[in-house]
Amino acid sequence: MLTNRLMFARDSGLLSLPGSGRLCVFGARSGDDLSLLGADLQVVQTLRPDHDALKARGLDVVTEPTGDFAAALVVLPRAKDQARDLIARAAALVGDGPVWIDGQKTDGADSMIRELRKRATLGEVIAKAHGKLFCVTGADVADWRAAPSRLLNGMVTVPGVFSADAIDRGSQLLAAHLPAQMKGVVVDLGAGWGYLSAELSARDDISELHLVEADHAALACARDNVTDPRARFHWADATTFALPGGADHVVTNPPFHIGRAPDPSLGRAFIAAAARMLKPGGQLWLVANRHLPYETELGEKFVKTTDLVRDPAFKVIHAERPRKKPH
Ligand SMILES: C[S@@+](CC[C@H](N)C(=O)[O-])C[C@H]1O[C@@H](n2cnc3c(N)ncnc32)[C@H](O)[C@@H]1O
């Protein structure tokens, strides 16, 4: 992927970075080998698990770039508007310097090349490992900066966050099946831009509402969308998050993708994390795509599991009494 293309570019003499000055890398993931880019780099990564993994390798990792840069590298995200925004930010950061762009074909690398041909000077395009790596200079893309959008319900979102254009139907179904009374400490695990927490904040008996979200941009939206004083915001990896004192309820629509590939292991890790953080009498409220195989994990981690509803696309599950020891 990125690593393969960088190696190919270096070996064929095409990776020409400025002789001096720092390099800003937007969106590198935990598995990317950035050592080919030299030591003087800063990585902008807003997803907490990748952020932490890159930092653990000794890299300078931030959520917003700091200082001056001679060049930039943008790893294309899936969402097109988010990709345009990152390229506009990179171009503004480096002025006349080069902006390298890397992406899988499935992440729109080819259409980005077509768009940038009209707006920048495009260097040689390296095609390798089902993707493209290329360099642009003088990109005229200031209008690509993304503005937050406001959904019909007044909530703020930004490109790239989960369900940026509308409320997720699965989350809506979960909200409709939550009990009218919920008491004590509630955790919204994978809170996104805060839809479920906004719904929860109508319940008076909740004492604390913890929003746990890995995506820094989504959590920033949630801060705007959930202004309830009981809300606490955690930019954290839900699978390792711990809540001293424990929770009475966990509410979640767990993620079901890692990158592009559907992967139920992340959802299972959310269920295990919920069981860990719930008090002995605690309850989990979960919605998932109907086909996702969570039942075994739920049975191992909870004494009692009830299907509240199944429609053609989703299931809403209520699980009670977390097992604190393996079953
Ligand atoms: C299916 S979405 C649900 C979002 C929100 N609760 C809603 O209903 O609109 C799952 C959320 O989990 C977040 N997420 C993915 N991996 C995570 C992790 N390891 N820790 C915390 N949040 C994560 C995603 O960024 C996404 O916002």
mmCIF file of C-alpha atoms and ligand atoms in Angstrom, residues 47-49 160-163 166-168 170-172 174 188-197 212-216 218-219 234-241 251-258 266 269-270 287, ligand 1:
data_model
loop_
_atom_site.group_PDB
_atom_site.id
_atom_site.type_symbol
_atom_site.label_atom_id
_atom_site.label_comp_id
_atom_site.label_asym_id
_atom_site.label_seq_id
_atom_site.Cartn_x
_atom_site.Cartn_y
_atom_site.Cartn_z
ATOM 1 C CA LEU A 47 -8.182 8.468 14.898
ATOM 2 C CA ARG A 48 -7.065 7.561 18.396
ATOM 3 C CA PRO A 49 -5.892 3.937 17.873
ATOM 4 C CA GLY A 160 -15.616 11.882 6.918
ATOM 5 C CA VAL A 161 -17.398 11.256 10.218
ATOM 6 C CA PHE A 162 -19.814 8.322 10.426
ATOM 7 C CA SER A 163 -23.207 9.155 8.935
ATOM 8 C CA ALA A 166 -28.101 12.009 7.908
ATOM 9 C CA ILE A 167 -28.960 10.230 11.137
ATOM 10 C CA ASP A 168 -28.098 6.535 10.858
ATOM 11 C CA GLY A 170 -29.780 1.751 12.958
ATOM 12 C CA SER A 171 -29.092 4.392 15.600
ATOM 13 C CA GLN A 172 -32.611 5.735 15.172
ATOM 14 C CA LEU A 174 -31.878 1.866 18.886
ATOM 15 C CA ASP A 188 -22.257 6.086 24.661
ATOM 16 C CA LEU A 189 -19.572 3.838 23.177
ATOM 17 C CA GLY A 190 -18.464 5.031 19.732
ATOM 18 C CA ALA A 191 -20.539 8.173 20.131
ATOM 19 C CA GLY A 192 -19.838 9.681 16.687
ATOM 20 C CA TRP A 193 -21.223 13.205 16.345
ATOM 21 C CA GLY A 194 -23.478 12.596 19.335
ATOM 22 C CA TYR A 195 -26.871 11.532 17.987
ATOM 23 C CA LEU A 196 -27.535 8.878 20.660
ATOM 24 C CA SER A 197 -26.217 11.068 23.470
ATOM 25 C CA VAL A 212 -16.353 7.757 24.036
ATOM 26 C CA GLU A 213 -15.202 8.229 20.448
ATOM 27 C CA ALA A 214 -11.973 7.507 18.533
ATOM 28 C CA ASP A 215 -12.506 10.072 15.779
ATOM 29 C CA HIS A 216 -11.359 13.482 17.024
ATOM 30 C CA ALA A 218 -16.594 13.447 15.290
ATOM 31 C CA LEU A 219 -16.068 14.149 18.983
ATOM 32 C CA HIS A 234 -13.447 11.151 25.862
ATOM 33 C CA TRP A 235 -11.258 10.998 22.774
ATOM 34 C CA ALA A 236 -10.373 7.364 23.327
ATOM 35 C CA ASP A 237 -10.227 3.852 21.952
ATOM 36 C CA ALA A 238 -13.447 2.262 23.211
ATOM 37 C CA THR A 239 -11.864 -1.189 23.292
ATOM 38 C CA THR A 240 -9.401 -0.133 26.007
ATOM 39 C CA PHE A 241 -11.389 2.656 27.674
ATOM 40 C CA VAL A 251 -25.466 2.314 24.623
ATOM 41 C CA THR A 252 -23.754 1.511 21.341
ATOM 42 C CA ASN A 253 -23.998 1.199 17.590
ATOM 43 C CA PRO A 254 -20.562 -0.395 17.198
ATOM 44 C CA PRO A 255 -18.390 0.142 14.126
ATOM 45 C CA PHE A 256 -18.369 -2.773 11.715
ATOM 46 C CA HIS A 257 -15.512 -1.795 9.407
ATOM 47 C CA ILE A 258 -11.772 -1.621 9.831
ATOM 48 C CA LEU A 266 -14.229 -4.551 16.303
ATOM 49 C CA ALA A 269 -14.318 -5.883 21.122
ATOM 50 C CA PHE A 270 -16.924 -3.168 21.857
ATOM 51 C CA VAL A 287 -27.915 -2.061 17.556
HETATM 52 C C1 LIG B 1 -21.612 2.947 13.669
HETATM 53 S S1 LIG B 1 -20.852 4.426 14.216
HETATM 54 C C2 LIG B 1 -22.052 5.057 15.392
HETATM 55 C C3 LIG B 1 -21.859 6.518 15.697
HETATM 56 C C4 LIG B 1 -22.933 7.158 16.594
HETATM 57 N N1 LIG B 1 -23.088 6.438 17.844
HETATM 58 C C5 LIG B 1 -24.250 7.244 15.872
HETATM 59 O O1 LIG B 1 -25.146 6.550 16.295
HETATM 60 O O2 LIG B 1 -24.372 8.008 14.901
HETATM 61 C C6 LIG B 1 -19.519 3.839 15.203
HETATM 62 C C7 LIG B 1 -18.613 4.921 15.767
HETATM 63 O O3 LIG B 1 -17.529 4.281 16.452
HETATM 64 C C8 LIG B 1 -16.350 5.035 16.217
HETATM 65 N N2 LIG B 1 -15.197 4.142 16.446
HETATM 66 C C9 LIG B 1 -14.600 3.274 15.597
HETATM 67 N N3 LIG B 1 -13.602 2.623 16.216
HETATM 68 C C10 LIG B 1 -13.571 3.079 17.472
HETATM 69 C C11 LIG B 1 -12.769 2.788 18.602
HETATM 70 N N4 LIG B 1 -11.803 1.859 18.563
HETATM 71 N N5 LIG B 1 -13.006 3.462 19.745
HETATM 72 C C12 LIG B 1 -13.991 4.397 19.826
HETATM 73 N N6 LIG B 1 -14.778 4.716 18.781
HETATM 74 C C13 LIG B 1 -14.578 4.063 17.634
HETATM 75 C C14 LIG B 1 -16.481 5.522 14.808
HETATM 76 O O4 LIG B 1 -15.659 6.647 14.578
HETATM 77 C C15 LIG B 1 -17.982 5.840 14.739
HETATM 78 O O5 LIG B 1 -18.218 7.165 15.094
#
